[in-house]
PDB file of N, CA, C and O in Angstrom:
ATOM      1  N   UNK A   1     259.716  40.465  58.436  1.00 63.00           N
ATOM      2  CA  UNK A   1     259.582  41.748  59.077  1.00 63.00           C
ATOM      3  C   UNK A   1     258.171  42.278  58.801  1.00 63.00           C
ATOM      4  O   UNK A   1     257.669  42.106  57.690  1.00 63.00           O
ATOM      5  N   UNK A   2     257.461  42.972  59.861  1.00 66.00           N
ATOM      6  CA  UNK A   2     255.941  43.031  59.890  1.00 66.00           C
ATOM      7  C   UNK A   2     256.030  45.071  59.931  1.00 66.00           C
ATOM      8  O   UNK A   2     256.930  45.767  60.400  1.00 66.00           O
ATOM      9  N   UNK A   3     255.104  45.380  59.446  1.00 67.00           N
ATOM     10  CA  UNK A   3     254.940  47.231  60.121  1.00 67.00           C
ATOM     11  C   UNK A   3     253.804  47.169  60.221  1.00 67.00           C
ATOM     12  O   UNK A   3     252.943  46.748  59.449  1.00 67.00           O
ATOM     13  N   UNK A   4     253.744  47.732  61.506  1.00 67.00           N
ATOM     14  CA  UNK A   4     252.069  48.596  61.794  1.00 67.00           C
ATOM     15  C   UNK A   4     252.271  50.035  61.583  1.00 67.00           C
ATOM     16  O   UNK A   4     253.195  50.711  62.035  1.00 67.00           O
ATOM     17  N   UNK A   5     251.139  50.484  60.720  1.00 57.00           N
ATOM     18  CA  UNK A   5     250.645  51.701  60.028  1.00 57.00           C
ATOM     19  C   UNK A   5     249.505  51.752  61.148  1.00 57.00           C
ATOM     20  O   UNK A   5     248.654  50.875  61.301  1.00 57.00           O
ATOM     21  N   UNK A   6     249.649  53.160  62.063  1.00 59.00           N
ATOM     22  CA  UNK A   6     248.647  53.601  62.604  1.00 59.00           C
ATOM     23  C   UNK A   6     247.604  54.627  61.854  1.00 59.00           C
ATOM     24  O   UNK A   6     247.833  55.794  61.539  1.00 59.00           O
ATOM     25  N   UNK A   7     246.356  53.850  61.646  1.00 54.00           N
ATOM     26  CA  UNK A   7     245.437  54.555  61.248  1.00 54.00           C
ATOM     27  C   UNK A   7     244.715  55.745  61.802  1.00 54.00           C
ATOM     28  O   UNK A   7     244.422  55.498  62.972  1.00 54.00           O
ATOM     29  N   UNK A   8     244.255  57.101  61.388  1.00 60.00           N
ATOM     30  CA  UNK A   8     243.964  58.136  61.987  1.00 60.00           C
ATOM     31  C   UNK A   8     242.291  58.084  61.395  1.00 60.00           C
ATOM     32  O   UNK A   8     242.315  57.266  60.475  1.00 60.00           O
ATOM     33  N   UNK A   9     241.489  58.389  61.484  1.00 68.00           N
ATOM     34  CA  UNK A   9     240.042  57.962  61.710  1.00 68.00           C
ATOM     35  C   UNK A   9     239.774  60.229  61.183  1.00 68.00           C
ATOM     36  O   UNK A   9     239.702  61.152  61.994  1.00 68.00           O
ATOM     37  N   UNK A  10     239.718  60.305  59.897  1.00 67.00           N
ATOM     38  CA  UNK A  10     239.636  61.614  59.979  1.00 67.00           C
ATOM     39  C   UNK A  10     237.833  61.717  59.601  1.00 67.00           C
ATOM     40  O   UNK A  10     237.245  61.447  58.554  1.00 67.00           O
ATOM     41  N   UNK A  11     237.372  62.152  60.754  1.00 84.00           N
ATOM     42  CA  UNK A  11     235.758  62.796  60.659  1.00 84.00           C
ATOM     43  C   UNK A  11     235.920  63.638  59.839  1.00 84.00           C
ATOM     44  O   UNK A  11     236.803  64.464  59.612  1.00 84.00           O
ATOM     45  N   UNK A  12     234.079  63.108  58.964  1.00 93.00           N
ATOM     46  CA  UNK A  12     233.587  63.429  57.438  1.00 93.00           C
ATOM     47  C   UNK A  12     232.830  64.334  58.178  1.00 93.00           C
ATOM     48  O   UNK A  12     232.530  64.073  59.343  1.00 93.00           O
ATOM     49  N   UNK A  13     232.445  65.492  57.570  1.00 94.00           N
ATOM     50  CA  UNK A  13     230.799  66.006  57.687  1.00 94.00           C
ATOM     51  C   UNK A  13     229.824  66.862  56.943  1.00 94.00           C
ATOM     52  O   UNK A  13     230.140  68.043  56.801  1.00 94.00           O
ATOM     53  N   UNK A  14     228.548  66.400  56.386  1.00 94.00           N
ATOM     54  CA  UNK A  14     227.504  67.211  56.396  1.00 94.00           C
ATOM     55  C   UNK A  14     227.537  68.836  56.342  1.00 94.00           C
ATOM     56  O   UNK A  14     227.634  69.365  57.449  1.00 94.00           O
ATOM     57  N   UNK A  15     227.486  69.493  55.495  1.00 96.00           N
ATOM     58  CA  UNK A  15     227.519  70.523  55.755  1.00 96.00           C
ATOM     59  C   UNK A  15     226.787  71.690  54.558  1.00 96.00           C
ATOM     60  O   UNK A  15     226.348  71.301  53.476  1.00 96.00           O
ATOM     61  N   UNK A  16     226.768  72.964  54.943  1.00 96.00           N
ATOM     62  CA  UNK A  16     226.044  73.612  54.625  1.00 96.00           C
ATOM     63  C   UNK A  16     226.359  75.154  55.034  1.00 96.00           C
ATOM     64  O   UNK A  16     226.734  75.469  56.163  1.00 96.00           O
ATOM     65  N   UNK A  17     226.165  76.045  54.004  1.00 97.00           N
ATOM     66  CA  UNK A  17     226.397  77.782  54.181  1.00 97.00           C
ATOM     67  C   UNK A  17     225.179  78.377  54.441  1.00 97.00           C
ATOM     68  O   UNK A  17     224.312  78.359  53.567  1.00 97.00           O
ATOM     69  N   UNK A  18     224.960  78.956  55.619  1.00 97.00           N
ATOM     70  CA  UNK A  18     223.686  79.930  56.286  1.00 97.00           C
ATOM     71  C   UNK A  18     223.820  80.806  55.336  1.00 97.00           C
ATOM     72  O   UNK A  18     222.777  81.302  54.908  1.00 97.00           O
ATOM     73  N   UNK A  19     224.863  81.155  54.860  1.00 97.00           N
ATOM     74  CA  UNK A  19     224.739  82.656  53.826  1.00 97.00           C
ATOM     75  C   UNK A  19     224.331  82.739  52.374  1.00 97.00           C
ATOM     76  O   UNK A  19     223.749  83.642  51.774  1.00 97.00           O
ATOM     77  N   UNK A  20     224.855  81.379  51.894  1.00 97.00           N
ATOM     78  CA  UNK A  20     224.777  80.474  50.065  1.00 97.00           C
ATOM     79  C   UNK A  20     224.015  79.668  50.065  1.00 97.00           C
ATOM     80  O   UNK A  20     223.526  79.417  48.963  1.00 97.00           O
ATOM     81  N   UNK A  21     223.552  78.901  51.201  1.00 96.00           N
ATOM     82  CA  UNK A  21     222.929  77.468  50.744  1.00 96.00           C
ATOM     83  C   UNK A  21     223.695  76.839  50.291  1.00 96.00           C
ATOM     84  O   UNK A  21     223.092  75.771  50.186  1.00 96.00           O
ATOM     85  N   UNK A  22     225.050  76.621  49.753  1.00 95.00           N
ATOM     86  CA  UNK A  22     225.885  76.021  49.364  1.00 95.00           C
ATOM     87  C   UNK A  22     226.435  74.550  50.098  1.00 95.00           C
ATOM     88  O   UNK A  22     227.167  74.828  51.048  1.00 95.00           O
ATOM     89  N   UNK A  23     226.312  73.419  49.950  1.00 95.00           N
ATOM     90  CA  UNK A  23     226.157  72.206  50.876  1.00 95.00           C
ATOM     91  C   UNK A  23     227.023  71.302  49.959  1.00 95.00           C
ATOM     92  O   UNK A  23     227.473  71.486  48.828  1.00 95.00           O
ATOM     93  N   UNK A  24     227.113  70.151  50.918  1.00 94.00           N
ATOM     94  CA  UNK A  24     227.556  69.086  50.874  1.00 94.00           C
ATOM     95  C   UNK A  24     226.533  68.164  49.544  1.00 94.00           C
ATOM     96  O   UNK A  24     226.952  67.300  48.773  1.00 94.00           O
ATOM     97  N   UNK A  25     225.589  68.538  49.615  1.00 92.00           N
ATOM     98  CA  UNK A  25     224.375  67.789  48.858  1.00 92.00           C
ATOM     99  C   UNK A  25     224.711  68.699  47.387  1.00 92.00           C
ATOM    100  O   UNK A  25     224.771  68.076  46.327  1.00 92.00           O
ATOM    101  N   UNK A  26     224.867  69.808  47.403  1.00 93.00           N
ATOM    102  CA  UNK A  26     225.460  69.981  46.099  1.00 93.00           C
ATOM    103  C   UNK A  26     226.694  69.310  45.410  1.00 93.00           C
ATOM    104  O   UNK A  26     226.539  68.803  44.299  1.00 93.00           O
ATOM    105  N   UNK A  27     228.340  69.280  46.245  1.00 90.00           N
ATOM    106  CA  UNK A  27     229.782  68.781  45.854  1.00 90.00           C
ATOM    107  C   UNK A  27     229.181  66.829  45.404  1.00 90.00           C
ATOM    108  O   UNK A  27     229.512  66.041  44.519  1.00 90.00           O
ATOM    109  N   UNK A  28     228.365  66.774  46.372  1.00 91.00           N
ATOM    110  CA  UNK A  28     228.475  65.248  46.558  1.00 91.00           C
ATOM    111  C   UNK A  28     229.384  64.848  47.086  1.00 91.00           C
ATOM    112  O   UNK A  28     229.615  63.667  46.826  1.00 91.00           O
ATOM    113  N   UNK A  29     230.466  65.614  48.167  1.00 91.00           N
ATOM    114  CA  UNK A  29     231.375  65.262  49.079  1.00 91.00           C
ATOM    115  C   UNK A  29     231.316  65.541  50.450  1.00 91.00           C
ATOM    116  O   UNK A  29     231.112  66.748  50.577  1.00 91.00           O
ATOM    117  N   UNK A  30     231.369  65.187  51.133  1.00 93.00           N
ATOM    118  CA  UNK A  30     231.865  65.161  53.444  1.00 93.00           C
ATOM    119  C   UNK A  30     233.084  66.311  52.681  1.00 93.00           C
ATOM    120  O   UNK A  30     233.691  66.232  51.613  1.00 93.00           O
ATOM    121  N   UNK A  31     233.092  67.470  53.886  1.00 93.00           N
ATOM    122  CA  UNK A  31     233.939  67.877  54.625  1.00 93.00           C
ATOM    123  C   UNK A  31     234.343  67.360  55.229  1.00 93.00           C
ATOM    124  O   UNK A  31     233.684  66.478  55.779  1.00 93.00           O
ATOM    125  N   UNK A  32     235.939  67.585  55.596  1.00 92.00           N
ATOM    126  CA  UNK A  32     237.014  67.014  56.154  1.00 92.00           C
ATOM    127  C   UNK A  32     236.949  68.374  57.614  1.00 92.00           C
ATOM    128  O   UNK A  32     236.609  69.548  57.473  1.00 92.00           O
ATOM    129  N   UNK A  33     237.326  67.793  58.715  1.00 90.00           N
ATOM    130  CA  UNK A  33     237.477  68.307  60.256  1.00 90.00           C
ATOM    131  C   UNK A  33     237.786  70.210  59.573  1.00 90.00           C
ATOM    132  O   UNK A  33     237.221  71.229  59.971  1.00 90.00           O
ATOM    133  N   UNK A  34     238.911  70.076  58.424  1.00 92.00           N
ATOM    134  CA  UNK A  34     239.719  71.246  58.891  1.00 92.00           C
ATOM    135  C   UNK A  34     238.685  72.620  58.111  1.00 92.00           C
ATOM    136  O   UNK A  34     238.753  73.836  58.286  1.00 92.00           O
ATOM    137  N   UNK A  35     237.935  71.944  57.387  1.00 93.00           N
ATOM    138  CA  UNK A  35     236.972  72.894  56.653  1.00 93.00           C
ATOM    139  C   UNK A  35     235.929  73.050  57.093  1.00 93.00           C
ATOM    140  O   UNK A  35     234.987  72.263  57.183  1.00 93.00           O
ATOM    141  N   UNK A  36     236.125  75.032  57.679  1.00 95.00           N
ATOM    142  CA  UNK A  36     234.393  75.364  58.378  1.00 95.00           C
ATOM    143  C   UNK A  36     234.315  76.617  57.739  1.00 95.00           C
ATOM    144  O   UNK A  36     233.538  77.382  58.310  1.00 95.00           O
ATOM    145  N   UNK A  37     234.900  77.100  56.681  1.00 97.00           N
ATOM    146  CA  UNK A  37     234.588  78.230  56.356  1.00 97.00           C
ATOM    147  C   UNK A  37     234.171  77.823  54.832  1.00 97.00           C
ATOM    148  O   UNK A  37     234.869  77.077  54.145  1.00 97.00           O
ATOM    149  N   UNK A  38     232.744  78.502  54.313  1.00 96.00           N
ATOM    150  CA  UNK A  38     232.612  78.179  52.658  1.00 96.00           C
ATOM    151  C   UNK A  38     233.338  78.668  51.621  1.00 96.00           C
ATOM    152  O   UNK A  38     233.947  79.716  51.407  1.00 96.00           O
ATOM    153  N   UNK A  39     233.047  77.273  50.799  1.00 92.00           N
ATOM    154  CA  UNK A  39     234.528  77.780  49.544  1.00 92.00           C
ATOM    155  C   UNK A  39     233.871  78.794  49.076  1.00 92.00           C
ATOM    156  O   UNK A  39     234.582  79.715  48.674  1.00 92.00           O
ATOM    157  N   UNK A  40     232.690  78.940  48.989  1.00 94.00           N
ATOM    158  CA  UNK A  40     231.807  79.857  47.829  1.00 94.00           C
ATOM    159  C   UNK A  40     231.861  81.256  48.091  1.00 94.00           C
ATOM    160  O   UNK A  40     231.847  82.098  47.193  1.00 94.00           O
ATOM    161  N   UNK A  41     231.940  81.589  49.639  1.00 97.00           N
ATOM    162  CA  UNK A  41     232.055  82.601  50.065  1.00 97.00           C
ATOM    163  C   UNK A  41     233.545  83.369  49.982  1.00 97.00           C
ATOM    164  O   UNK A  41     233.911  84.479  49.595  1.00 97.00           O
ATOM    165  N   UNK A  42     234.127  82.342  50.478  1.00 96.00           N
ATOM    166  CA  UNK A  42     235.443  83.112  50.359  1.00 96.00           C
ATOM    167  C   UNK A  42     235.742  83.521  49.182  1.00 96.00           C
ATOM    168  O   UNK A  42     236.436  84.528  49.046  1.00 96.00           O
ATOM    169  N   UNK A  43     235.358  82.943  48.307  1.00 96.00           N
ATOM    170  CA  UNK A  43     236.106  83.532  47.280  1.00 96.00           C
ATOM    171  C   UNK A  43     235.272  85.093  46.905  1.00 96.00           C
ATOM    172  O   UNK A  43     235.835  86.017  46.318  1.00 96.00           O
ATOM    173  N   UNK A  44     234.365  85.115  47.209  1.00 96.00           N
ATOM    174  CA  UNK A  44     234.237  86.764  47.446  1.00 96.00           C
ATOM    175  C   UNK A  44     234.836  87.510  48.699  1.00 96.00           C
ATOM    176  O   UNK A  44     234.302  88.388  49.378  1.00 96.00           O
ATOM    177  N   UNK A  45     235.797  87.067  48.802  1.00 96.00           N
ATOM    178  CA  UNK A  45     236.428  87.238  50.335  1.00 96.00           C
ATOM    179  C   UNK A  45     235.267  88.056  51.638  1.00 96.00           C
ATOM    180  O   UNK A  45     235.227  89.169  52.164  1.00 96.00           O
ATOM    181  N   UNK A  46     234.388  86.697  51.747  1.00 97.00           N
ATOM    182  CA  UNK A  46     233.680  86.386  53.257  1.00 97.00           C
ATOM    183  C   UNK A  46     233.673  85.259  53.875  1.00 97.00           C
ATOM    184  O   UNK A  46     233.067  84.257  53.493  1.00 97.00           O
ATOM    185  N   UNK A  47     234.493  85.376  55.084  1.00 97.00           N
ATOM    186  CA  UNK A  47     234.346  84.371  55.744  1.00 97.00           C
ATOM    187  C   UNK A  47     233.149  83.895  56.581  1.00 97.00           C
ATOM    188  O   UNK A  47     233.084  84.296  57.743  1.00 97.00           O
ATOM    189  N   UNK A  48     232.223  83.102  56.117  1.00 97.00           N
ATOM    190  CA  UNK A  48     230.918  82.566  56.782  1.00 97.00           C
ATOM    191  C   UNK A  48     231.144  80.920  57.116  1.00 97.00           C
ATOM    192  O   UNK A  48     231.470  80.189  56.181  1.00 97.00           O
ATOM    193  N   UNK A  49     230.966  80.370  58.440  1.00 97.00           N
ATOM    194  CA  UNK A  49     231.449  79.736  59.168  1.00 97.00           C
ATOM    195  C   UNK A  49     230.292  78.742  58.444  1.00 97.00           C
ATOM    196  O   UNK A  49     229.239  79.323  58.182  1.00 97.00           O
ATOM    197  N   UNK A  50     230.377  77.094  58.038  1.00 96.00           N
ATOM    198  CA  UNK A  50     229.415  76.371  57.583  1.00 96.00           C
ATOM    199  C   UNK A  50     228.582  75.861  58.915  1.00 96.00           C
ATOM    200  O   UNK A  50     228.763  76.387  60.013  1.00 96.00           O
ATOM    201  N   UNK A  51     227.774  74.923  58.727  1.00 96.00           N
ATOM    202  CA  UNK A  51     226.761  74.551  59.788  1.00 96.00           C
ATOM    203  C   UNK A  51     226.992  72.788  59.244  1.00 96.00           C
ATOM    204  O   UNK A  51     226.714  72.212  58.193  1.00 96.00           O
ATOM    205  N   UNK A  52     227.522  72.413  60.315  1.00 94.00           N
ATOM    206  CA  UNK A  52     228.210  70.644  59.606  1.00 94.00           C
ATOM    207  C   UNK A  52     227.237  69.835  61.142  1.00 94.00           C
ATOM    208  O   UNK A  52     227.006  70.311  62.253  1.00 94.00           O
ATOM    209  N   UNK A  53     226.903  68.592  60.592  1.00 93.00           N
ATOM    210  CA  UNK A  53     227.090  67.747  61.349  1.00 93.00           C
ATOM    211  C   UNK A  53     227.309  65.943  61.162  1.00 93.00           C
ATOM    212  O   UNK A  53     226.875  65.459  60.117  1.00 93.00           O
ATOM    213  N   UNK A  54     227.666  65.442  61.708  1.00 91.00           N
ATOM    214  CA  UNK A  54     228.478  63.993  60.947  1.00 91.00           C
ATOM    215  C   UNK A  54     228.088  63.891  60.024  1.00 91.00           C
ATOM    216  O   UNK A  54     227.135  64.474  59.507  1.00 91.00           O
ATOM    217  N   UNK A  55     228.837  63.031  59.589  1.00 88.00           N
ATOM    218  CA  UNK A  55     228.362  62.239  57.935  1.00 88.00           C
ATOM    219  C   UNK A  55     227.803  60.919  58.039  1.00 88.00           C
ATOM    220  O   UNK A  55     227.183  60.435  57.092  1.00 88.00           O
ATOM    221  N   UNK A  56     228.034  60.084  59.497  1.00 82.00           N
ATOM    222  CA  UNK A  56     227.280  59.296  59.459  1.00 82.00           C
ATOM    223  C   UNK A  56     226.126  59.092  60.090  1.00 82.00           C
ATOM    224  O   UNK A  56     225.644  58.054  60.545  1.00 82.00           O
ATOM    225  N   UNK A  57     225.586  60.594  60.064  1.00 61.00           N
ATOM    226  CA  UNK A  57     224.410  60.782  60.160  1.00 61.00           C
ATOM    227  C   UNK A  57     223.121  60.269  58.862  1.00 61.00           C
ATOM    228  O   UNK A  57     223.269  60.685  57.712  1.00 61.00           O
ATOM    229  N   UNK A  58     222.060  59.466  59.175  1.00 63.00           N
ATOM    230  CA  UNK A  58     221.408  58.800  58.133  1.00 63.00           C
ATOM    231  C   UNK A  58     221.067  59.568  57.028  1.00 63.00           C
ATOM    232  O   UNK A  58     221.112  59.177  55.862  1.00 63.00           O
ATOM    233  N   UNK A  59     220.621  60.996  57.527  1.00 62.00           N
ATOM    234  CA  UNK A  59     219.842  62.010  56.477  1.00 62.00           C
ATOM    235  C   UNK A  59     221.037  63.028  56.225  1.00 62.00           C
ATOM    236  O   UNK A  59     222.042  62.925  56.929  1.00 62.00           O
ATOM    237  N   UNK A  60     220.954  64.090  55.161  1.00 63.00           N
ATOM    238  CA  UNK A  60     221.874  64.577  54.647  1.00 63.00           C
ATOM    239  C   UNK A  60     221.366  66.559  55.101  1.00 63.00           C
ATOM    240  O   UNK A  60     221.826  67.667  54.827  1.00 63.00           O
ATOM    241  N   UNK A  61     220.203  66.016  55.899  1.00 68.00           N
ATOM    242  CA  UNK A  61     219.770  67.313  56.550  1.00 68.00           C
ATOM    243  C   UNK A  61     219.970  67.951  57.853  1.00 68.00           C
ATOM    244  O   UNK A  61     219.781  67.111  58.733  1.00 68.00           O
ATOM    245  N   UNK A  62     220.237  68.947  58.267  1.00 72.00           N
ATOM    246  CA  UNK A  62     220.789  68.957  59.659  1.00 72.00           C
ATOM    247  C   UNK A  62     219.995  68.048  61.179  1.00 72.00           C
ATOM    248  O   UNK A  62     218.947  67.512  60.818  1.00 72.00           O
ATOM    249  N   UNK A  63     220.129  67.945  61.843  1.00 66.00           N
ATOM    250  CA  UNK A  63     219.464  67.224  62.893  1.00 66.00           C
ATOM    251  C   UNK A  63     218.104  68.479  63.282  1.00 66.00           C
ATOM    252  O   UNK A  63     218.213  69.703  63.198  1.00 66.00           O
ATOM    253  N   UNK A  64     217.336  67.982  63.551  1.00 65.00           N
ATOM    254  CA  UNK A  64     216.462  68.552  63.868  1.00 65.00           C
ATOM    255  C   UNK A  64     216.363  69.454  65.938  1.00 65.00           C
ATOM    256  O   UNK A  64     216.777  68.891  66.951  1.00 65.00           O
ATOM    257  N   UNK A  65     215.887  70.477  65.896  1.00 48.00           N
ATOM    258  CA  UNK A  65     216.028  71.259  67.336  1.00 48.00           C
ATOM    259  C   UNK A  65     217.659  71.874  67.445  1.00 48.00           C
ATOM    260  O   UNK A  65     218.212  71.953  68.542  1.00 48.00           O
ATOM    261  N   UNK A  66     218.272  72.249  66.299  1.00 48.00           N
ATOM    262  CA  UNK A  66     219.647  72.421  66.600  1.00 48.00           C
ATOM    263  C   UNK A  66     220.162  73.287  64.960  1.00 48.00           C
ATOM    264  O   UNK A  66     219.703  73.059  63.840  1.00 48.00           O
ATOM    265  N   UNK A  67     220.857  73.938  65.212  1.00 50.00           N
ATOM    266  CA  UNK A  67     221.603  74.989  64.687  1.00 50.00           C
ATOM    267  C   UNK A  67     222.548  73.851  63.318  1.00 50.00           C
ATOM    268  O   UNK A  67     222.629  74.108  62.117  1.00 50.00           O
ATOM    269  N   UNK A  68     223.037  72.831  63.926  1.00 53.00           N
ATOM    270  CA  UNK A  68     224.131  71.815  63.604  1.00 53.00           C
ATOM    271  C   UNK A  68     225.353  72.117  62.871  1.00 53.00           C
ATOM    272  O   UNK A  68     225.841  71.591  61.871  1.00 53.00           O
ATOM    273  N   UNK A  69     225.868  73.434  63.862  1.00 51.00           N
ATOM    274  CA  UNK A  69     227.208  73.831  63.734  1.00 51.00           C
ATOM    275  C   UNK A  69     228.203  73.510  64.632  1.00 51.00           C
ATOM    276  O   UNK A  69     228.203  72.397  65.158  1.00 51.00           O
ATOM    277  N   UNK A  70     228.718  74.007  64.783  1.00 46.00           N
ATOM    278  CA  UNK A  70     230.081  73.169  66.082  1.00 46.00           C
ATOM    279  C   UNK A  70     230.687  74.140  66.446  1.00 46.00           C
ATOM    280  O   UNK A  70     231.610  74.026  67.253  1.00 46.00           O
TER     281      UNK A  70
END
């Protein structure tokens, strides 16, 4: 007897707080799809929306000519 396990492909990303500077380059971890608001902020209860873009993007800096929020 055989099972196929369908794999779900969950996009990493790059990211970064316009309000903290608070990034991905600090945790040393990708955001996961469902996280766009910063941990750092909220916990002073403000919601400030991060500025992400892939993770398999080469550089760990936003793309250049672009905001690189979603």
């Amino acid at each position: 007897m055989s099972f196929t396990i369908k794999q779900t492909d969950i996009p990493l990303w790059h990211y970064t707080c316009p309000d903290c500077g608070f990034g991905s380059a600090d945790t040393g971890y990708h955001a996961q799809e469902h996280m766009i608001y910063c941990e750092i902020c909220l916990e002073d209860a403000r919601q400030v929306k991060l500025k992400r873009w892939p993770a398999d993007a080469e550089s760990g800096t936003p793309p250049s000519g672009g905001s690189g929020s979603r």
